[in-house]
Amino acid sequence: MNLNLEIELASIRMDNPLMLASGILGICPSLIRRVAAAGAGAIVTKSIGLKAREGFPNPTVHIIKDYGLINAMGLPNPGVDEVLEEFKDQKFSVPVIYSIYGSSPEEYSNVAKKLLKLNPVAFELNLSCPHVREVGQMVGQDPEMVYKVVNLVKSSVNVPVFAKLSPNVTDILEIACSAVKAGVDGIVAINTVKAMAIDIDLRKPVLGNVYGGLSGPSIKPIAIKIVYDLFENFKVPIVGVGGVSNWKDAIEYFLAGARAVQIGSGVLWKGLNIFGEILSGLRKYMQGHGFKRVEEIVGAGHK
Ligand SMILES: Cc1cc2nc3c(=O)[nH]c(=O)nc-3n(C[C@H](O)[C@H](O)[C@H](O)COP(=O)(O)O)c2cc1C
């Protein structure tokens, strides 16, 4: 049977529906090429801000065997100007989506405008970022702020804009609704879930930042529910992310309504082979169930 793994996401054509999630493997052209060669259909960069940031003090990662990991990196990145230098004249064989963050709508839009020089195929807005005027609140926790960020970035660039939602909110559909009203081209769900761990011998928090964000297998059921609900309520394309570590996880996301899935912690556990493994599992599943195109599986779990 002739299988077609290609998908279209907003106006982006991808050879297959697997993407590297933001923040995994940093921001580096040579690593992007290695991930593309391993089979990813698209790549999302680590989140880029206006200014360089060192990130939080060590330890920044705590592994919880079989469940996932808690990270508190604190958005370390070299800043947009350095990224422009490093990426200028670089060509990639797969679509590269630039993840950006800011503490105000203007900051997001300024970063996006600067990155236009690199001819990005799209932007992903990391909304899990502290918001300047509201101490302790994230941009992605405030529906009005989400509307303003999406609206301003959309009016500043001429490429698709995706909003990456944080699960750390009371009503994620309200946040998604703001993004959709502001004209977002797609939703990415989800970022990490707030979490912490305490060292019982030292009797203090393990992470340098005290708390962080949980990723990996333990957040998959949370993300699947969110993707399912988003699919029921909105027409924009959805990208699922959270705990994908094998082909069955990816299929579950497609059935819930995701058109593509991103892989983050799974790359840290299994290495870059994870892309090839999931693609071959996906092909076998499609053959076994009589699907010719991935698009036929998207949302099929709702019937
Ligand atoms: C070490 C680490 C760094 C991350 N950095 C970012 C980041 O810079 N921007 C972002 O939007 N998400 C970031 N994330 C979140 C992931 O992109 C993803 O949403 C989350 O880890 C859930 O997917 P997973 O279970 O496949 O890892 C990071 C995750 C990890 C584990």
mmCIF file of C-alpha atoms and ligand atoms in Angstrom:
data_model
loop_
_atom_site.group_PDB
_atom_site.id
_atom_site.type_symbol
_atom_site.label_atom_id
_atom_site.label_comp_id
_atom_site.label_asym_id
_atom_site.label_seq_id
_atom_site.Cartn_x
_atom_site.Cartn_y
_atom_site.Cartn_z
ATOM 1 C CA MET A 1 0.000 0.000 0.000
ATOM 2 C CA ASN A 2 1.219 3.508 -0.864
ATOM 3 C CA LEU A 3 1.581 5.395 2.425
ATOM 4 C CA ASN A 4 1.721 9.167 2.645
ATOM 5 C CA LEU A 5 3.187 10.561 5.858
ATOM 6 C CA GLU A 6 3.228 14.161 4.592
ATOM 7 C CA ILE A 7 1.142 16.721 6.400
ATOM 8 C CA GLU A 8 0.339 20.370 6.043
ATOM 9 C CA LEU A 9 0.414 22.470 9.184
ATOM 10 C CA ALA A 10 -1.000 25.940 8.573
ATOM 11 C CA SER A 11 0.869 26.524 5.277
ATOM 12 C CA ILE A 12 3.923 24.459 6.232
ATOM 13 C CA ARG A 13 4.503 21.242 4.312
ATOM 14 C CA MET A 14 6.228 18.540 6.335
ATOM 15 C CA ASP A 15 7.483 15.170 5.046
ATOM 16 C CA ASN A 16 6.172 13.577 8.228
ATOM 17 C CA PRO A 17 4.295 14.711 11.350
ATOM 18 C CA LEU A 18 7.167 14.414 13.863
ATOM 19 C CA MET A 19 8.845 17.531 15.223
ATOM 20 C CA LEU A 20 11.635 18.231 17.681
ATOM 21 C CA ALA A 21 10.146 20.116 20.667
ATOM 22 C CA SER A 22 11.536 23.460 21.752
ATOM 23 C CA GLY A 23 14.394 23.523 24.237
ATOM 24 C CA ILE A 24 15.705 20.063 23.457
ATOM 25 C CA LEU A 25 19.243 20.174 22.055
ATOM 26 C CA GLY A 26 19.564 23.956 22.286
ATOM 27 C CA ILE A 27 20.006 26.366 19.403
ATOM 28 C CA CYS A 28 22.699 25.203 17.027
ATOM 29 C CA PRO A 29 22.611 24.725 13.217
ATOM 30 C CA SER A 30 24.709 21.541 13.250
ATOM 31 C CA LEU A 31 22.402 19.851 15.778
ATOM 32 C CA ILE A 32 19.361 20.889 13.736
ATOM 33 C CA ARG A 33 20.909 19.089 10.752
ATOM 34 C CA ARG A 34 21.480 15.948 12.832
ATOM 35 C CA VAL A 35 17.860 15.932 14.008
ATOM 36 C CA ALA A 36 16.669 16.403 10.403
ATOM 37 C CA ALA A 37 18.892 13.528 9.256
ATOM 38 C CA ALA A 38 17.405 11.362 12.033
ATOM 39 C CA GLY A 39 13.971 11.766 10.418
ATOM 40 C CA ALA A 40 12.217 14.716 12.080
ATOM 41 C CA GLY A 41 9.683 16.392 9.779
ATOM 42 C CA ALA A 42 10.300 19.823 11.356
ATOM 43 C CA ILE A 43 12.321 21.365 14.136
ATOM 44 C CA VAL A 44 11.494 23.942 16.780
ATOM 45 C CA THR A 45 14.429 25.922 18.182
ATOM 46 C CA LYS A 46 14.983 26.592 21.847
ATOM 47 C CA SER A 47 13.051 29.698 22.889
ATOM 48 C CA ILE A 48 14.825 32.890 21.891
ATOM 49 C CA GLY A 49 14.455 36.196 23.741
ATOM 50 C CA LEU A 50 15.550 39.761 23.110
ATOM 51 C CA LYS A 51 18.565 39.595 25.427
ATOM 52 C CA ALA A 52 20.964 36.803 26.382
ATOM 53 C CA ARG A 53 20.000 34.932 29.555
ATOM 54 C CA GLU A 54 22.139 32.615 31.639
ATOM 55 C CA GLY A 55 19.230 30.701 33.116
ATOM 56 C CA PHE A 56 18.743 29.380 36.650
ATOM 57 C CA PRO A 57 21.472 28.013 38.936
ATOM 58 C CA ASN A 58 22.250 24.268 39.028
ATOM 59 C CA PRO A 59 20.850 21.721 39.483
ATOM 60 C CA THR A 60 18.503 22.453 36.586
ATOM 61 C CA VAL A 61 17.283 18.922 35.858
ATOM 62 C CA HIS A 62 15.913 16.202 38.142
ATOM 63 C CA ILE A 63 15.170 12.815 36.581
ATOM 64 C CA ILE A 64 12.318 10.731 37.981
ATOM 65 C CA LYS A 65 12.869 7.226 36.634
ATOM 66 C CA ASP A 66 10.096 5.964 34.318
ATOM 67 C CA TYR A 67 7.972 9.081 34.910
ATOM 68 C CA GLY A 68 9.892 11.925 33.324
ATOM 69 C CA LEU A 69 11.994 14.811 34.460
ATOM 70 C CA ILE A 70 11.601 18.156 36.155
ATOM 71 C CA ASN A 71 13.585 20.972 34.580
ATOM 72 C CA ALA A 72 14.175 24.512 35.720
ATOM 73 C CA MET A 73 16.458 25.822 33.007
ATOM 74 C CA GLY A 74 15.216 29.424 33.236
ATOM 75 C CA LEU A 75 15.210 30.014 29.451
ATOM 76 C CA PRO A 76 18.968 30.206 28.934
ATOM 77 C CA ASN A 77 19.663 31.510 25.422
ATOM 78 C CA PRO A 78 22.205 33.688 23.653
ATOM 79 C CA GLY A 79 19.689 36.415 22.723
ATOM 80 C CA VAL A 80 18.237 37.168 19.314
ATOM 81 C CA ASP A 81 21.224 39.099 17.895
ATOM 82 C CA GLU A 82 23.613 36.228 18.553
ATOM 83 C CA VAL A 83 21.119 33.780 16.992
ATOM 84 C CA LEU A 84 20.931 35.974 13.869
ATOM 85 C CA GLU A 85 24.714 35.811 13.576
ATOM 86 C CA GLU A 86 24.842 32.039 14.074
ATOM 87 C CA PHE A 87 21.987 31.215 11.681
ATOM 88 C CA LYS A 88 22.706 33.656 8.873
ATOM 89 C CA ASP A 89 23.242 31.899 5.519
ATOM 90 C CA GLN A 90 22.323 28.523 7.067
ATOM 91 C CA LYS A 91 20.046 26.285 5.007
ATOM 92 C CA PHE A 92 18.099 23.332 6.376
ATOM 93 C CA SER A 93 16.413 20.381 4.685
ATOM 94 C CA VAL A 94 13.359 20.549 6.984
ATOM 95 C CA PRO A 95 11.191 23.460 8.134
ATOM 96 C CA VAL A 96 12.691 25.270 11.137
ATOM 97 C CA ILE A 97 10.232 27.023 13.430
ATOM 98 C CA TYR A 98 11.633 29.677 15.733
ATOM 99 C CA SER A 99 10.350 29.583 19.298
ATOM 100 C CA ILE A 100 10.294 33.012 20.890
ATOM 101 C CA TYR A 101 9.492 34.447 24.289
ATOM 102 C CA GLY A 102 9.124 37.866 25.863
ATOM 103 C CA SER A 103 7.743 39.571 28.910
ATOM 104 C CA SER A 104 5.388 41.862 26.977
ATOM 105 C CA PRO A 105 3.631 41.839 23.574
ATOM 106 C CA GLU A 106 6.189 44.373 22.275
ATOM 107 C CA GLU A 107 9.101 42.161 23.291
ATOM 108 C CA TYR A 108 7.633 39.110 21.488
ATOM 109 C CA SER A 109 7.008 41.198 18.407
ATOM 110 C CA ASN A 110 10.496 42.735 18.428
ATOM 111 C CA VAL A 111 12.146 39.326 18.625
ATOM 112 C CA ALA A 112 9.937 38.016 15.807
ATOM 113 C CA LYS A 113 10.646 41.021 13.580
ATOM 114 C CA LYS A 114 14.393 40.622 14.019
ATOM 115 C CA LEU A 115 14.214 36.900 13.206
ATOM 116 C CA LEU A 116 12.412 37.603 9.920
ATOM 117 C CA LYS A 117 15.900 38.104 8.448
ATOM 118 C CA LEU A 118 16.357 34.323 8.692
ATOM 119 C CA ASN A 119 13.242 33.624 6.584
ATOM 120 C CA PRO A 120 11.585 31.485 9.265
ATOM 121 C CA VAL A 121 8.772 29.179 8.131
ATOM 122 C CA ALA A 122 6.826 30.005 11.299
ATOM 123 C CA PHE A 123 7.060 31.214 14.884
ATOM 124 C CA GLU A 124 6.058 29.340 18.013
ATOM 125 C CA LEU A 125 5.178 31.634 20.919
ATOM 126 C CA ASN A 126 6.366 30.228 24.224
ATOM 127 C CA LEU A 127 3.719 31.675 26.509
ATOM 128 C CA SER A 128 5.220 30.092 29.659
ATOM 129 C CA CYS A 129 7.219 33.169 30.424
ATOM 130 C CA PRO A 130 7.004 35.585 33.367
ATOM 131 C CA HIS A 131 5.183 38.738 32.486
ATOM 132 C CA VAL A 132 6.897 41.988 33.357
ATOM 133 C CA ARG A 133 4.095 43.845 35.068
ATOM 134 C CA GLU A 134 2.519 40.942 36.939
ATOM 135 C CA VAL A 135 4.890 39.535 39.521
ATOM 136 C CA GLY A 136 4.760 35.747 39.462
ATOM 137 C CA GLN A 137 2.230 35.514 36.629
ATOM 138 C CA MET A 138 3.039 33.989 33.263
ATOM 139 C CA VAL A 139 1.990 35.563 29.977
ATOM 140 C CA GLY A 140 0.091 32.377 29.146
ATOM 141 C CA GLN A 141 -2.034 32.566 32.303
ATOM 142 C CA ASP A 142 -3.736 35.809 31.297
ATOM 143 C CA PRO A 143 -6.250 35.553 28.415
ATOM 144 C CA GLU A 144 -6.014 39.275 27.635
ATOM 145 C CA MET A 145 -2.239 39.197 27.497
ATOM 146 C CA VAL A 146 -2.337 36.121 25.240
ATOM 147 C CA TYR A 147 -4.681 37.993 22.890
ATOM 148 C CA LYS A 148 -2.325 40.998 22.808
ATOM 149 C CA VAL A 149 0.814 38.914 22.227
ATOM 150 C CA VAL A 150 -0.711 36.859 19.399
ATOM 151 C CA ASN A 151 -2.365 39.899 17.834
ATOM 152 C CA LEU A 152 0.807 42.001 17.828
ATOM 153 C CA VAL A 153 3.082 39.231 16.543
ATOM 154 C CA LYS A 154 0.544 38.329 13.833
ATOM 155 C CA SER A 155 0.476 41.937 12.668
ATOM 156 C CA SER A 156 4.294 42.143 12.662
ATOM 157 C CA VAL A 157 5.152 39.057 10.596
ATOM 158 C CA ASN A 158 3.972 37.392 7.411
ATOM 159 C CA VAL A 159 4.468 33.750 8.402
ATOM 160 C CA PRO A 160 2.273 31.392 10.485
ATOM 161 C CA VAL A 161 2.258 31.946 14.231
ATOM 162 C CA PHE A 162 1.645 29.089 16.680
ATOM 163 C CA ALA A 163 0.809 29.584 20.350
ATOM 164 C CA LYS A 164 2.296 27.060 22.772
ATOM 165 C CA LEU A 165 0.001 26.745 25.753
ATOM 166 C CA SER A 166 0.910 26.218 29.364
ATOM 167 C CA PRO A 167 -1.154 23.625 31.255
ATOM 168 C CA ASN A 168 -0.636 25.649 34.447
ATOM 169 C CA VAL A 169 -3.908 27.536 34.124
ATOM 170 C CA THR A 170 -7.455 27.193 35.445
ATOM 171 C CA ASP A 171 -9.143 27.041 32.042
ATOM 172 C CA ILE A 172 -6.898 26.235 29.101
ATOM 173 C CA LEU A 173 -9.788 26.526 26.616
ATOM 174 C CA GLU A 174 -10.271 30.167 27.625
ATOM 175 C CA ILE A 175 -6.589 30.825 26.855
ATOM 176 C CA ALA A 176 -6.853 28.950 23.543
ATOM 177 C CA CYS A 177 -9.948 30.983 22.687
ATOM 178 C CA SER A 178 -7.996 34.243 23.157
ATOM 179 C CA ALA A 179 -5.251 32.991 20.869
ATOM 180 C CA VAL A 180 -7.777 31.902 18.233
ATOM 181 C CA LYS A 181 -9.643 35.228 18.397
ATOM 182 C CA ALA A 182 -6.321 37.010 17.874
ATOM 183 C CA GLY A 183 -5.808 35.021 14.666
ATOM 184 C CA VAL A 184 -3.341 32.322 15.713
ATOM 185 C CA ASP A 185 -2.517 29.795 12.955
ATOM 186 C CA GLY A 186 -2.157 26.793 15.230
ATOM 187 C CA ILE A 187 -1.944 25.670 18.840
ATOM 188 C CA VAL A 188 0.855 23.663 20.411
ATOM 189 C CA ALA A 189 -0.138 21.814 23.590
ATOM 190 C CA ILE A 190 1.441 21.502 26.103
ATOM 191 C CA ASN A 191 4.447 23.018 27.847
ATOM 192 C CA THR A 192 5.672 21.464 31.095
ATOM 193 C CA VAL A 193 3.518 21.020 34.225
ATOM 194 C CA LYS A 194 4.679 22.889 37.360
ATOM 195 C CA ALA A 195 6.394 20.448 39.716
ATOM 196 C CA MET A 196 9.091 20.065 42.348
ATOM 197 C CA ALA A 197 11.059 17.459 44.266
ATOM 198 C CA ILE A 198 12.585 17.510 47.763
ATOM 199 C CA ASP A 199 15.782 15.725 48.728
ATOM 200 C CA ILE A 200 14.802 13.760 51.854
ATOM 201 C CA ASP A 201 18.357 13.567 53.219
ATOM 202 C CA LEU A 202 19.291 17.206 52.623
ATOM 203 C CA ARG A 203 15.733 18.250 53.500
ATOM 204 C CA LYS A 204 15.633 20.870 50.802
ATOM 205 C CA PRO A 205 14.334 21.291 47.257
ATOM 206 C CA VAL A 206 16.405 19.470 44.644
ATOM 207 C CA LEU A 207 16.344 22.135 41.944
ATOM 208 C CA GLY A 208 18.342 25.368 42.115
ATOM 209 C CA ASN A 209 15.141 27.270 41.304
ATOM 210 C CA VAL A 210 13.146 25.269 43.920
ATOM 211 C CA TYR A 211 10.441 24.304 41.396
ATOM 212 C CA GLY A 212 10.406 23.545 37.691
ATOM 213 C CA GLY A 213 8.359 21.919 34.957
ATOM 214 C CA LEU A 214 7.548 18.229 34.618
ATOM 215 C CA SER A 215 7.849 16.578 31.186
ATOM 216 C CA GLY A 216 7.924 13.002 29.881
ATOM 217 C CA PRO A 217 5.535 10.019 30.154
ATOM 218 C CA SER A 218 3.750 11.247 33.291
ATOM 219 C CA ILE A 219 2.278 14.305 31.521
ATOM 220 C CA LYS A 220 1.005 12.485 28.433
ATOM 221 C CA PRO A 221 -2.524 11.774 29.762
ATOM 222 C CA ILE A 222 -2.868 15.459 30.742
ATOM 223 C CA ALA A 223 -1.781 16.595 27.281
ATOM 224 C CA ILE A 224 -3.987 14.063 25.466
ATOM 225 C CA LYS A 225 -7.067 15.388 27.295
ATOM 226 C CA ILE A 226 -6.128 18.962 26.385
ATOM 227 C CA VAL A 227 -5.559 18.101 22.709
ATOM 228 C CA TYR A 228 -8.878 16.213 22.659
ATOM 229 C CA ASP A 229 -10.725 19.226 24.121
ATOM 230 C CA LEU A 230 -8.987 21.677 21.770
ATOM 231 C CA PHE A 231 -10.007 19.543 18.781
ATOM 232 C CA GLU A 232 -13.638 19.528 19.938
ATOM 233 C CA ASN A 233 -13.689 23.309 20.295
ATOM 234 C CA PHE A 234 -11.462 24.895 17.638
ATOM 235 C CA LYS A 235 -10.749 24.550 13.925
ATOM 236 C CA VAL A 236 -7.065 25.609 13.994
ATOM 237 C CA PRO A 237 -4.464 22.853 13.628
ATOM 238 C CA ILE A 238 -3.173 21.363 16.873
ATOM 239 C CA VAL A 239 0.318 20.076 17.600
ATOM 240 C CA GLY A 240 0.514 17.623 20.516
ATOM 241 C CA VAL A 241 3.494 17.547 22.852
ATOM 242 C CA GLY A 242 4.122 15.816 26.148
ATOM 243 C CA GLY A 243 5.498 12.378 26.889
ATOM 244 C CA VAL A 244 5.803 10.954 23.385
ATOM 245 C CA SER A 245 8.303 8.139 23.740
ATOM 246 C CA ASN A 246 7.089 5.567 21.195
ATOM 247 C CA TRP A 247 4.851 5.214 18.124
ATOM 248 C CA LYS A 248 1.781 4.303 20.168
ATOM 249 C CA ASP A 249 2.007 7.625 22.002
ATOM 250 C CA ALA A 250 2.174 9.473 18.684
ATOM 251 C CA ILE A 251 -0.900 7.628 17.326
ATOM 252 C CA GLU A 252 -2.818 8.453 20.510
ATOM 253 C CA TYR A 253 -2.144 12.153 19.893
ATOM 254 C CA PHE A 254 -3.302 11.912 16.247
ATOM 255 C CA LEU A 255 -6.489 10.164 17.349
ATOM 256 C CA ALA A 256 -7.072 12.915 19.931
ATOM 257 C CA GLY A 257 -6.821 15.507 17.153
ATOM 258 C CA ALA A 258 -3.161 16.502 16.759
ATOM 259 C CA ARG A 259 -1.935 16.951 13.161
ATOM 260 C CA ALA A 260 1.678 16.673 14.322
ATOM 261 C CA VAL A 261 3.505 15.696 17.485
ATOM 262 C CA GLN A 262 6.602 17.138 19.056
ATOM 263 C CA ILE A 263 9.130 15.030 20.904
ATOM 264 C CA GLY A 264 11.124 16.500 23.773
ATOM 265 C CA SER A 265 12.180 14.355 26.729
ATOM 266 C CA GLY A 266 11.852 11.232 24.547
ATOM 267 C CA VAL A 267 14.939 12.407 22.632
ATOM 268 C CA LEU A 268 16.811 12.712 25.921
ATOM 269 C CA TRP A 269 15.888 9.103 26.913
ATOM 270 C CA LYS A 270 16.220 7.354 23.574
ATOM 271 C CA GLY A 271 18.475 9.556 21.481
ATOM 272 C CA LEU A 272 17.775 10.676 17.933
ATOM 273 C CA ASN A 273 16.788 7.145 16.842
ATOM 274 C CA ILE A 274 13.402 7.839 18.358
ATOM 275 C CA PHE A 275 12.290 9.626 15.173
ATOM 276 C CA GLY A 276 13.028 6.609 12.939
ATOM 277 C CA GLU A 277 11.478 4.183 15.443
ATOM 278 C CA ILE A 278 8.242 6.174 15.645
ATOM 279 C CA LEU A 279 8.046 6.578 11.856
ATOM 280 C CA SER A 280 8.382 2.855 11.275
ATOM 281 C CA GLY A 281 5.759 2.095 13.966
ATOM 282 C CA LEU A 282 3.450 4.664 12.394
ATOM 283 C CA ARG A 283 3.827 3.055 8.948
ATOM 284 C CA LYS A 284 3.047 -0.409 10.361
ATOM 285 C CA TYR A 285 -0.006 0.923 12.195
ATOM 286 C CA MET A 286 -1.280 2.642 9.045
ATOM 287 C CA GLN A 287 -0.789 -0.521 6.987
ATOM 288 C CA GLY A 288 -2.475 -2.678 9.630
ATOM 289 C CA HIS A 289 -5.486 -0.376 9.902
ATOM 290 C CA GLY A 290 -5.860 0.531 6.233
ATOM 291 C CA PHE A 291 -4.901 4.222 6.505
ATOM 292 C CA LYS A 292 -3.177 5.743 3.483
ATOM 293 C CA ARG A 293 -2.595 9.246 4.857
ATOM 294 C CA VAL A 294 -1.765 10.460 8.365
ATOM 295 C CA GLU A 295 -4.545 13.025 7.988
ATOM 296 C CA GLU A 296 -7.085 10.186 8.050
ATOM 297 C CA ILE A 297 -6.066 9.382 11.644
ATOM 298 C CA VAL A 298 -6.250 12.984 12.895
ATOM 299 C CA GLY A 299 -9.243 13.265 15.223
ATOM 300 C CA ALA A 300 -10.401 9.707 14.468
ATOM 301 C CA GLY A 301 -10.656 9.053 18.226
ATOM 302 C CA HIS A 302 -13.648 11.404 18.432
ATOM 303 C CA LYS A 303 -16.094 9.313 16.457
HETATM 304 C C1 LIG B 1 15.258 20.546 29.261
HETATM 305 C C2 LIG B 1 14.012 21.161 28.686
HETATM 306 C C3 LIG B 1 14.058 22.444 28.147
HETATM 307 C C4 LIG B 1 12.904 23.021 27.596
HETATM 308 N N1 LIG B 1 12.974 24.282 27.044
HETATM 309 C C5 LIG B 1 11.872 24.808 26.439
HETATM 310 C C6 LIG B 1 11.943 26.073 25.775
HETATM 311 O O1 LIG B 1 12.982 26.721 25.689
HETATM 312 N N2 LIG B 1 10.788 26.545 25.217
HETATM 313 C C7 LIG B 1 9.597 25.862 25.240
HETATM 314 O O2 LIG B 1 8.595 26.338 24.690
HETATM 315 N N3 LIG B 1 9.527 24.640 25.828
HETATM 316 C C8 LIG B 1 10.621 24.111 26.418
HETATM 317 N N4 LIG B 1 10.551 22.868 27.002
HETATM 318 C C9 LIG B 1 9.250 22.132 26.994
HETATM 319 C C10 LIG B 1 9.196 21.115 25.842
HETATM 320 O O3 LIG B 1 9.298 21.745 24.578
HETATM 321 C C11 LIG B 1 7.889 20.315 25.907
HETATM 322 O O4 LIG B 1 6.784 21.181 25.762
HETATM 323 C C12 LIG B 1 7.733 19.555 27.224
HETATM 324 O O5 LIG B 1 8.974 19.063 27.657
HETATM 325 C C13 LIG B 1 6.752 18.388 27.082
HETATM 326 O O6 LIG B 1 7.187 17.488 26.092
HETATM 327 P P1 LIG B 1 8.030 16.132 26.421
HETATM 328 O O7 LIG B 1 7.293 15.400 27.484
HETATM 329 O O8 LIG B 1 8.105 15.423 25.107
HETATM 330 O O9 LIG B 1 9.380 16.590 26.896
HETATM 331 C C14 LIG B 1 11.691 22.278 27.572
HETATM 332 C C15 LIG B 1 11.663 20.984 28.101
HETATM 333 C C16 LIG B 1 12.793 20.409 28.640
HETATM 334 C C17 LIG B 1 12.714 19.013 29.204
#
